[in-house]
């Protein structure tokens, strides 16, 4: 397969394998990818599994004929990619191996030699010219081994991404990419979200047209989709709205409780309910679902004063991979001394941004009226936001929404007649309660100010503490005049026809402008409330919470200059120009402070 005029696929498909890494079921086999760049100098990108040595050498010969490669680029030392390094160098005695220093240490361990006399050690930003193609090496430690690097070809705009963007399954099998890539990611890479985020930031500076992973298909089109999923997965955000129930049941009574809960969740508007019997489902599939959906219910029996083994194994998988940003409900069963809920909470202790439901269901052997009532309460708690988001079931006059107004952060949404728009504000105030009047201040430089002056309507979305920094980047650092801020979102609409956010808010209010006050740089819109919905019980995000917990800490160590107080951008230099505008958030010099 030709990746481009000069780049060839020389990998192999493995249909003999049943368990990848000895634990992951791969019914459709596995691909071990390798690539060859044919230029004035010839480079081979990684080797393949030891069971396919001859097929791989056949593929190399099929491309090169009697020619020999000049370089072997080793991006990752896992044996399914590096097993043939020594044999390659024996077969092509003039070839040189290119890798990180840590990779050569591993070669010493694997092969008894680090090829000291025929190697090139590379680090961050180093380059290798092949002629028309120049390779740039980007370090990616712990994605998912410490020696990993990825490689960028500037000629054809190709990113050789090591294990990144890989998936289970051989290349000659047609199947959905996301499903098996998600299972692969959370099973193998999932623990290293911070490191993946770091690599994604590096990749964002590159002009990438093609991604060549070490497993799975070459990605030629719609790269924003794949990059977006990796950003969601590695930042531990909710990918799909819904609730996953993971359970174990010995005699069927816990199963009955789970089935009753699932039925009630569906009837109350939950968009997706996934039920996994941990004794029978592929454990990797269950782990994948736990990271994919925003809410989890764990249901199990007390067993030897602890919990059933399959549930213990499942929770170990979640904690090992650093599960975060989830709402978790618990169901426990026990005939004389139920301890399952306490045990599960203890096991989950230490995970970040985990919210447990107020309701814990306790079953004493079998369901009774009391435990059925607790299931009702748990279902109500878990579906509160779905009920509030649905036009048919929402309480549209829930003035408790006004209690969520504080010195917080909000997304104000509007529409210019062509597309939806939104911006971040931090000045929303209730000024009277009879009638209910809300004052919203917006900078005149913002496009939203212009829209709202024309239309006289807006929605105020009260951000909750689970809102990620990516939301502030989307609504705070870009202008709605030039970008569609909802292009990657599936928004919901209130009765006034305007957007309200589908997640990361605890309430919203639809406002009608009654009066406008000109405040020089800002305009104050004094409004009546036409609709108000409470979406969840999460706390409102304050400006202080945003600064301390959400906004990334600027990388100022060893630097001299000024840092933006809004987004953390660092300007290096002795003096900051008075007319300087932050390239990220577009705030002026007044919002910068000296480093240190």
XYZ file of C-alpha atoms in Angstrom:
596
model
C 0.000 0.000 0.000
C 1.313 3.440 -0.926
C 0.875 6.106 1.747
C 2.285 8.667 -0.677
C 4.603 8.659 -3.696
C 7.601 7.870 -1.487
C 6.078 6.238 1.604
C 5.032 2.571 1.611
C 3.171 0.369 4.064
C 5.206 -2.784 4.822
C 3.367 -4.094 7.901
C 1.598 -7.414 8.486
C -1.770 -8.756 9.737
C -1.907 -11.312 12.550
C -4.984 -13.561 12.595
C -3.374 -16.236 14.779
C -3.399 -14.116 17.919
C -6.301 -14.528 20.359
C -5.164 -12.294 23.259
C -3.185 -9.107 22.680
C -0.637 -8.478 25.449
C -1.939 -11.707 26.976
C -5.217 -10.152 28.123
C -7.173 -8.248 25.441
C -9.542 -10.285 23.280
C -8.892 -9.571 19.586
C -11.417 -11.594 17.546
C -10.441 -9.694 14.391
C -6.716 -10.139 14.863
C -4.057 -7.447 15.057
C -2.023 -5.326 12.646
C 1.676 -4.690 13.224
C 2.442 -1.653 11.121
C 5.772 -0.724 9.609
C 6.557 1.865 6.935
C 9.302 2.595 4.443
C 10.343 6.004 3.108
C 12.127 5.778 -0.243
C 14.254 8.859 -0.913
C 17.938 9.564 -1.593
C 18.331 7.794 1.730
C 15.916 5.002 2.674
C 14.378 4.754 6.134
C 12.264 1.957 7.634
C 9.904 2.950 10.424
C 9.845 0.242 13.140
C 9.822 -3.528 12.778
C 7.066 -6.098 13.491
C 6.268 -9.023 15.789
C 8.784 -11.898 15.838
C 6.232 -14.316 14.356
C 6.167 -12.355 11.103
C 9.859 -11.782 10.453
C 9.986 -13.346 6.993
C 6.744 -11.736 5.778
C 8.120 -8.347 6.848
C 11.450 -8.849 5.078
C 9.508 -9.960 1.994
C 7.583 -6.672 2.107
C 10.809 -4.672 2.364
C 12.305 -6.537 -0.576
C 9.089 -6.085 -2.554
C 9.549 -2.314 -2.339
C 13.360 -2.054 -2.591
C 14.370 -4.979 -4.768
C 18.173 -5.190 -4.513
C 18.526 -1.856 -2.679
C 19.235 -1.693 1.053
C 17.815 0.646 3.711
C 20.045 3.287 5.270
C 18.162 3.801 8.532
C 15.899 1.931 10.921
C 13.811 4.362 12.982
C 12.760 2.752 16.280
C 9.953 4.743 17.876
C 8.816 2.197 20.462
C 10.568 -0.795 22.012
C 7.584 -3.050 22.795
C 8.440 -6.436 21.241
C 5.492 -6.389 18.829
C 7.305 -3.472 17.140
C 10.996 -3.986 17.937
C 11.504 -7.760 17.892
C 13.369 -7.683 14.567
C 15.773 -4.813 15.251
C 18.804 -7.067 15.649
C 17.913 -9.243 12.659
C 17.357 -6.124 10.502
C 20.813 -4.806 11.344
C 22.347 -8.206 10.614
C 20.553 -8.409 7.271
C 21.511 -4.846 6.288
C 25.038 -4.365 7.713
C 25.380 -0.783 6.476
C 22.136 0.424 8.087
C 22.103 2.702 11.131
C 19.482 2.552 13.885
C 17.877 5.835 15.078
C 16.168 6.014 18.478
C 16.068 7.768 21.852
C 18.701 7.130 24.527
C 16.165 5.201 26.609
C 15.383 3.001 23.617
C 19.045 2.054 23.291
C 19.138 1.141 26.986
C 16.198 -1.187 26.316
C 17.972 -2.662 23.286
C 20.829 -3.610 25.594
C 18.303 -5.396 27.799
C 16.494 -7.119 24.930
C 19.406 -7.966 22.619
C 22.542 -7.756 24.763
C 23.865 -4.804 22.733
C 23.013 -1.138 22.272
C 24.599 -0.974 18.792
C 27.061 1.702 19.956
C 28.987 1.786 16.663
C 26.008 2.088 14.324
C 23.433 4.283 15.960
C 22.096 7.840 16.084
C 20.662 9.032 19.396
C 17.947 11.672 18.921
C 16.058 13.992 21.245
C 13.302 16.589 21.110
C 13.269 18.478 17.810
C 16.229 16.683 16.239
C 16.017 16.119 12.490
C 17.213 13.602 9.936
C 17.386 14.438 6.232
C 16.637 11.701 3.720
C 16.821 14.047 0.735
C 13.451 15.525 -0.106
C 12.052 14.242 3.195
C 13.212 15.646 6.521
C 12.146 13.744 9.623
C 11.604 15.642 12.893
C 11.582 13.620 16.105
C 9.086 14.538 18.832
C 9.520 12.978 22.264
C 6.440 11.253 23.689
C 7.567 9.692 26.994
C 4.982 7.449 28.687
C 2.734 7.287 25.629
C 2.827 4.605 26.791
C 6.483 3.552 27.461
C 9.241 5.963 28.594
C 11.377 5.672 25.418
C 8.593 6.530 22.956
C 8.973 9.159 20.259
C 6.871 10.036 17.231
C 8.190 11.234 13.881
C 6.977 13.974 11.541
C 7.767 13.999 7.818
C 7.654 17.580 6.551
C 7.492 16.664 2.850
C 4.261 14.642 2.873
C 2.935 16.049 6.203
C 2.834 12.577 7.758
C 2.886 11.896 11.501
C 4.242 8.463 12.395
C 2.429 8.250 15.728
C 3.863 5.106 17.404
C 1.065 3.481 19.457
C -1.010 6.670 19.350
C -4.222 6.434 17.289
C -3.879 2.660 17.193
C -6.683 0.131 17.466
C -7.308 -3.568 17.807
C -8.041 -5.525 14.626
C -6.212 -6.531 11.441
C -6.301 -4.195 8.446
C -8.172 -6.659 6.213
C -11.237 -6.512 8.482
C -13.882 -3.778 8.100
C -15.050 -2.469 11.475
C -15.829 0.769 13.293
C -12.622 2.619 14.157
C -13.812 4.377 17.307
C -15.080 1.277 19.116
C -11.857 -0.712 18.930
C -9.618 2.359 19.174
C -11.417 3.378 22.382
C -11.029 -0.093 23.898
C -7.355 -0.075 22.873
C -6.759 3.423 24.271
C -8.309 2.917 27.699
C -6.869 -0.558 28.060
C -3.305 0.286 27.106
C -2.718 4.052 27.084
C -5.514 5.279 29.364
C -3.415 5.817 32.484
C -1.274 8.395 30.708
C -3.803 11.085 29.841
C -1.528 13.961 30.893
C 1.261 12.674 28.659
C -1.127 12.267 25.717
C -2.355 15.825 26.269
C 1.245 17.037 26.140
C 1.816 15.182 22.864
C -1.427 16.552 21.372
C -0.247 20.090 22.133
C 3.007 19.401 20.290
C 1.094 17.862 17.399
C -1.173 20.916 17.159
C 1.826 22.927 15.918
C 2.350 20.546 12.982
C 0.586 20.557 9.616
C -0.595 16.934 9.618
C -2.284 15.421 6.559
C -1.838 11.715 7.388
C -1.399 9.733 10.606
C 0.484 6.421 10.450
C 0.070 4.457 13.708
C 1.770 1.205 14.684
C -1.587 -0.582 14.963
C -4.749 -0.070 12.943
C -5.455 1.750 9.682
C -3.584 4.702 8.242
C -5.720 7.807 8.812
C -5.969 9.990 5.710
C -9.182 11.998 6.146
C -11.252 13.699 8.834
C -8.246 13.963 11.144
C -10.047 16.465 13.391
C -12.421 13.640 14.354
C -9.606 11.354 15.513
C -7.683 14.165 17.202
C -10.886 15.300 18.902
C -11.591 11.838 20.300
C -8.039 11.541 21.600
C -8.386 14.941 23.255
C -11.637 13.843 24.918
C -10.221 10.514 26.049
C -6.942 11.904 27.370
C -8.625 14.759 29.253
C -11.072 12.272 30.821
C -14.088 14.192 29.588
C -17.452 12.579 28.916
C -17.609 11.338 25.343
C -21.251 10.160 25.245
C -24.196 11.138 27.415
C -25.575 8.168 29.284
C -25.242 5.869 32.283
C -23.337 2.592 32.498
C -24.310 0.024 35.121
C -21.622 -2.514 36.019
C -22.740 -5.343 38.273
C -22.111 -8.793 39.681
C -24.850 -11.070 40.965
C -24.586 -14.447 42.698
C -28.208 -15.633 42.905
C -29.890 -13.112 40.617
C -31.252 -10.619 43.147
C -28.699 -7.895 42.415
C -29.356 -8.490 38.720
C -33.086 -7.869 39.290
C -32.282 -4.579 41.008
C -30.048 -3.540 38.089
C -32.737 -4.419 35.558
C -35.297 -2.378 37.515
C -32.939 0.611 37.693
C -32.137 0.400 33.966
C -35.856 0.398 33.132
C -36.470 3.465 35.297
C -33.475 5.349 33.860
C -34.760 4.801 30.330
C -38.289 5.885 31.280
C -36.904 9.123 32.764
C -35.144 10.162 29.575
C -31.597 8.819 29.952
C -30.304 8.857 26.349
C -28.261 5.656 26.740
C -28.215 2.941 29.402
C -25.456 0.323 29.165
C -25.605 -2.729 31.436
C -22.491 -4.886 31.924
C -22.468 -8.200 33.803
C -18.828 -8.193 34.889
C -18.704 -11.972 35.160
C -19.572 -12.390 31.482
C -18.644 -9.241 29.551
C -15.198 -8.559 28.104
C -13.563 -6.622 30.960
C -11.865 -4.262 28.494
C -15.295 -3.388 27.047
C -16.605 -2.638 30.540
C -13.604 -0.402 31.285
C -14.106 1.393 27.968
C -17.758 2.117 28.840
C -16.837 3.461 32.276
C -14.582 6.078 30.707
C -16.946 6.814 27.826
C -20.071 7.761 29.799
C -20.389 10.440 32.463
C -22.245 8.410 35.088
C -21.597 4.960 36.518
C -23.591 2.714 38.812
C -21.665 -0.055 40.581
C -23.820 -2.878 41.940
C -22.412 -5.890 43.752
C -22.732 -8.266 46.671
C -20.800 -8.374 49.898
C -18.439 -11.339 49.519
C -16.055 -12.557 52.225
C -16.532 -9.211 53.999
C -15.403 -7.416 50.830
C -16.888 -7.401 47.306
C -17.341 -9.971 44.574
C -14.018 -10.663 42.754
C -15.118 -9.453 39.304
C -16.198 -6.083 40.765
C -12.920 -5.811 42.653
C -11.014 -6.469 39.429
C -13.129 -3.900 37.569
C -12.552 -1.152 40.144
C -8.822 -1.958 40.145
C -8.810 -1.330 36.384
C -10.564 2.032 36.887
C -8.279 3.248 39.655
C -5.139 2.035 37.869
C -6.126 4.188 34.870
C -6.983 7.270 36.941
C -10.744 7.479 36.381
C -11.993 11.020 37.004
C -14.826 13.458 36.327
C -17.610 10.937 37.014
C -20.829 10.703 39.000
C -21.046 7.316 40.698
C -24.039 5.597 42.288
C -23.739 2.471 44.447
C -25.964 -0.563 44.987
C -24.960 -3.117 47.621
C -26.442 -6.494 48.539
C -25.814 -8.546 51.661
C -27.735 -11.107 53.650
C -26.530 -10.141 57.129
C -23.816 -7.445 57.023
C -23.726 -5.436 53.762
C -20.259 -3.893 53.342
C -20.042 -3.579 49.559
C -20.782 0.160 49.307
C -18.233 1.031 51.984
C -15.623 -1.204 50.335
C -16.215 0.279 46.869
C -16.014 3.849 48.191
C -12.744 3.048 49.936
C -11.316 1.554 46.739
C -12.321 4.654 44.761
C -10.943 7.043 47.366
C -8.260 9.281 45.897
C -9.703 9.533 42.396
C -10.188 13.107 41.232
C -13.524 14.836 40.626
C -15.656 11.848 41.625
C -19.115 12.725 42.928
C -21.125 10.032 44.694
C -24.900 10.177 44.550
C -26.726 11.027 47.768
C -28.676 7.780 47.432
C -27.042 4.398 48.027
C -29.302 1.416 47.466
C -29.073 -1.323 50.106
C -30.591 -4.727 49.382
C -30.905 -7.273 52.178
C -30.828 -10.498 50.157
C -33.745 -9.594 47.847
C -35.620 -6.502 46.713
C -38.386 -5.214 48.971
C -40.480 -2.047 49.030
C -37.780 -0.073 50.829
C -34.987 -0.969 48.414
C -37.306 -0.431 45.438
C -37.977 3.071 46.803
C -34.229 3.683 47.007
C -33.890 2.645 43.367
C -36.571 5.221 42.495
C -34.593 7.901 44.364
C -31.347 6.885 42.675
C -32.999 6.984 39.248
C -34.415 10.461 39.971
C -31.002 11.703 41.086
C -29.176 10.321 38.067
C -31.682 11.610 35.506
C -32.358 15.059 36.965
C -30.466 16.848 34.225
C -32.045 14.754 31.445
C -35.499 15.637 32.732
C -34.535 19.320 32.879
C -33.097 19.255 29.347
C -36.207 17.717 27.823
C -38.850 20.219 26.709
C -41.672 17.838 27.631
C -40.526 17.029 31.168
C -38.647 20.185 32.211
C -39.879 22.567 34.894
C -39.461 25.778 32.912
C -40.335 28.067 35.791
C -37.869 26.745 38.362
C -36.712 30.004 39.910
C -34.254 28.078 42.071
C -31.988 28.696 39.070
C -31.527 32.231 40.374
C -29.775 30.900 43.491
C -26.942 29.725 41.230
C -26.070 33.306 40.355
C -22.951 34.397 42.200
C -19.556 35.831 41.342
C -19.191 32.942 38.981
C -18.489 32.265 35.338
C -21.152 31.992 32.680
C -21.598 31.335 28.990
C -23.975 33.862 27.441
C -25.509 32.491 24.252
C -27.182 34.373 21.417
C -27.886 34.084 17.691
C -27.101 36.561 14.911
C -29.698 35.130 12.553
C -27.181 32.842 10.848
C -25.474 30.885 13.599
C -25.418 30.383 17.343
C -22.860 32.278 19.379
C -21.556 32.314 22.927
C -19.011 34.036 25.157
C -17.653 33.800 28.690
C -18.740 36.500 31.163
C -18.239 36.870 34.905
C -20.711 39.653 35.659
C -24.278 38.412 36.051
C -26.343 39.777 38.923
C -29.905 39.480 40.168
C -30.970 43.082 40.794
C -34.651 42.643 41.817
C -36.915 39.752 42.713
C -40.324 41.323 42.104
C -40.234 41.140 39.177
C -37.129 38.998 38.729
C -34.560 41.149 36.969
C -31.060 40.101 35.927
C -28.224 42.443 34.938
C -25.581 41.166 32.510
C -22.472 43.222 31.655
C -20.692 42.551 28.350
C -17.641 44.215 26.832
C -18.588 46.241 23.762
C -15.683 44.737 21.811
C -17.367 41.338 21.913
C -19.526 40.297 18.968
C -22.185 39.031 21.405
C -22.758 42.587 22.661
C -23.599 43.633 19.117
C -25.974 40.671 18.607
C -27.849 41.112 21.890
C -28.330 44.858 21.299
C -30.016 43.944 18.028
C -32.074 40.933 19.142
C -32.881 41.792 22.770
C -32.623 38.190 23.974
C -29.953 35.919 25.451
C -29.450 32.778 27.540
C -27.213 32.764 30.599
C -25.649 29.326 31.258
C -24.320 28.937 34.810
C -21.093 26.955 34.541
C -20.528 24.130 37.016
C -17.202 23.136 38.564
C -16.755 20.235 36.124
C -16.404 22.580 33.122
C -12.983 21.892 31.473
C -10.500 24.468 30.261
C -11.317 23.510 26.662
C -14.741 25.114 27.137
C -13.109 28.421 28.124
C -10.791 28.167 25.130
C -13.786 27.682 22.840
C -16.047 30.415 24.200
C -13.482 32.826 25.641
C -10.538 32.961 23.259
C -12.261 33.179 19.868
C -14.699 35.586 18.226
C -18.113 34.362 17.151
C -17.906 36.692 14.167
C -15.201 34.575 12.569
C -15.764 31.053 13.977
C -18.731 28.798 14.699
C -18.357 28.105 18.405
C -20.902 25.283 18.280
C -19.438 23.482 15.252
C -18.284 20.536 17.394
C -21.244 20.562 19.781
C -24.812 19.257 19.632
C -26.587 22.070 21.513
C -30.066 22.121 22.977
C -32.564 24.955 22.544
C -34.853 26.787 24.939
C -38.268 28.232 24.159
C -36.781 31.523 22.915
C -34.942 29.620 20.169
C -31.479 30.132 21.652
C -28.889 27.556 22.602
C -28.251 26.250 26.065
C -25.229 24.058 26.756
C -25.860 20.282 26.920
C -23.293 19.766 29.692
C -21.035 21.546 32.189
C -23.848 23.772 33.500
C -26.054 23.520 36.590
C -28.800 25.809 35.285
C -29.684 28.345 32.642
C -32.010 31.320 32.289
C -33.574 32.815 29.185
C -33.534 36.602 29.387
C -35.394 39.373 27.585
C -33.678 42.789 27.552
C -35.833 45.520 29.117
C -33.261 48.275 29.486
C -29.726 49.033 28.318
C -27.156 51.089 30.266
C -24.054 52.403 28.475
C -20.975 51.936 30.719
C -18.306 53.210 28.309
C -16.254 50.071 27.619
C -19.159 47.789 28.591
C -22.884 47.655 28.193
C -25.277 46.526 30.928
C -28.386 44.628 29.835
C -31.162 44.632 32.430
C -33.462 41.741 31.694
C -36.546 39.835 32.767
C -36.487 36.060 33.112
C -38.658 34.256 30.542
C -37.480 30.698 31.308
C -35.340 29.136 34.050
C -34.224 25.539 34.416
C -32.096 23.813 37.051
C -30.053 21.131 35.304
C -28.030 19.625 38.168
C -26.924 20.089 41.773
C -23.281 20.717 40.904
C -21.692 23.808 42.401
C -21.372 26.961 40.322
C -17.840 27.635 39.125
C -16.452 30.777 40.707
C -13.696 32.866 39.213
C -11.420 31.778 42.071
C -12.145 28.095 41.409
C -11.334 28.615 37.730
C -7.997 30.263 38.526
C -6.955 27.622 41.071
C -8.305 24.403 39.553
C -9.147 24.775 35.853
C -6.788 27.206 34.148
C -3.477 25.469 33.343
C -0.553 26.768 35.349
C 1.679 28.804 33.022
C 5.115 27.349 32.298
C 7.205 30.245 33.605
C 10.150 28.428 35.160
C 13.404 29.825 33.851
C 11.615 32.454 31.786
C 11.728 36.247 32.026
C 8.813 38.363 30.874
C 5.080 38.655 31.443
C 2.207 36.172 31.848
C -1.435 36.636 30.857
C -3.684 36.450 33.930
C -6.564 35.218 31.768
C -5.134 32.268 29.836
C -1.532 31.858 31.037
C 0.210 32.841 27.776
C 3.847 33.791 28.425
C 5.424 36.804 26.677
C 9.203 36.651 26.939
C 11.022 39.956 26.962
C 12.126 42.821 29.180
C 9.204 45.088 28.263
C 5.632 44.352 27.222
C 4.395 46.694 24.449
C 1.453 48.823 25.599
C -0.567 47.778 22.564
C 0.226 44.064 22.936
C -2.735 41.712 22.493
C -2.573 38.153 23.789
C -2.575 35.794 20.769
C -4.650 33.216 22.681
C -7.386 35.041 24.590
C -7.129 38.447 22.840
C -6.853 40.390 26.109
C -4.630 43.438 26.209
C -1.468 44.376 28.073
C -3.445 45.392 31.193
C -4.222 41.724 31.812
C -0.528 40.720 31.932
C 1.649 40.618 35.028
C 5.440 40.276 35.403
C 6.755 36.743 35.902
C 7.895 36.206 39.451
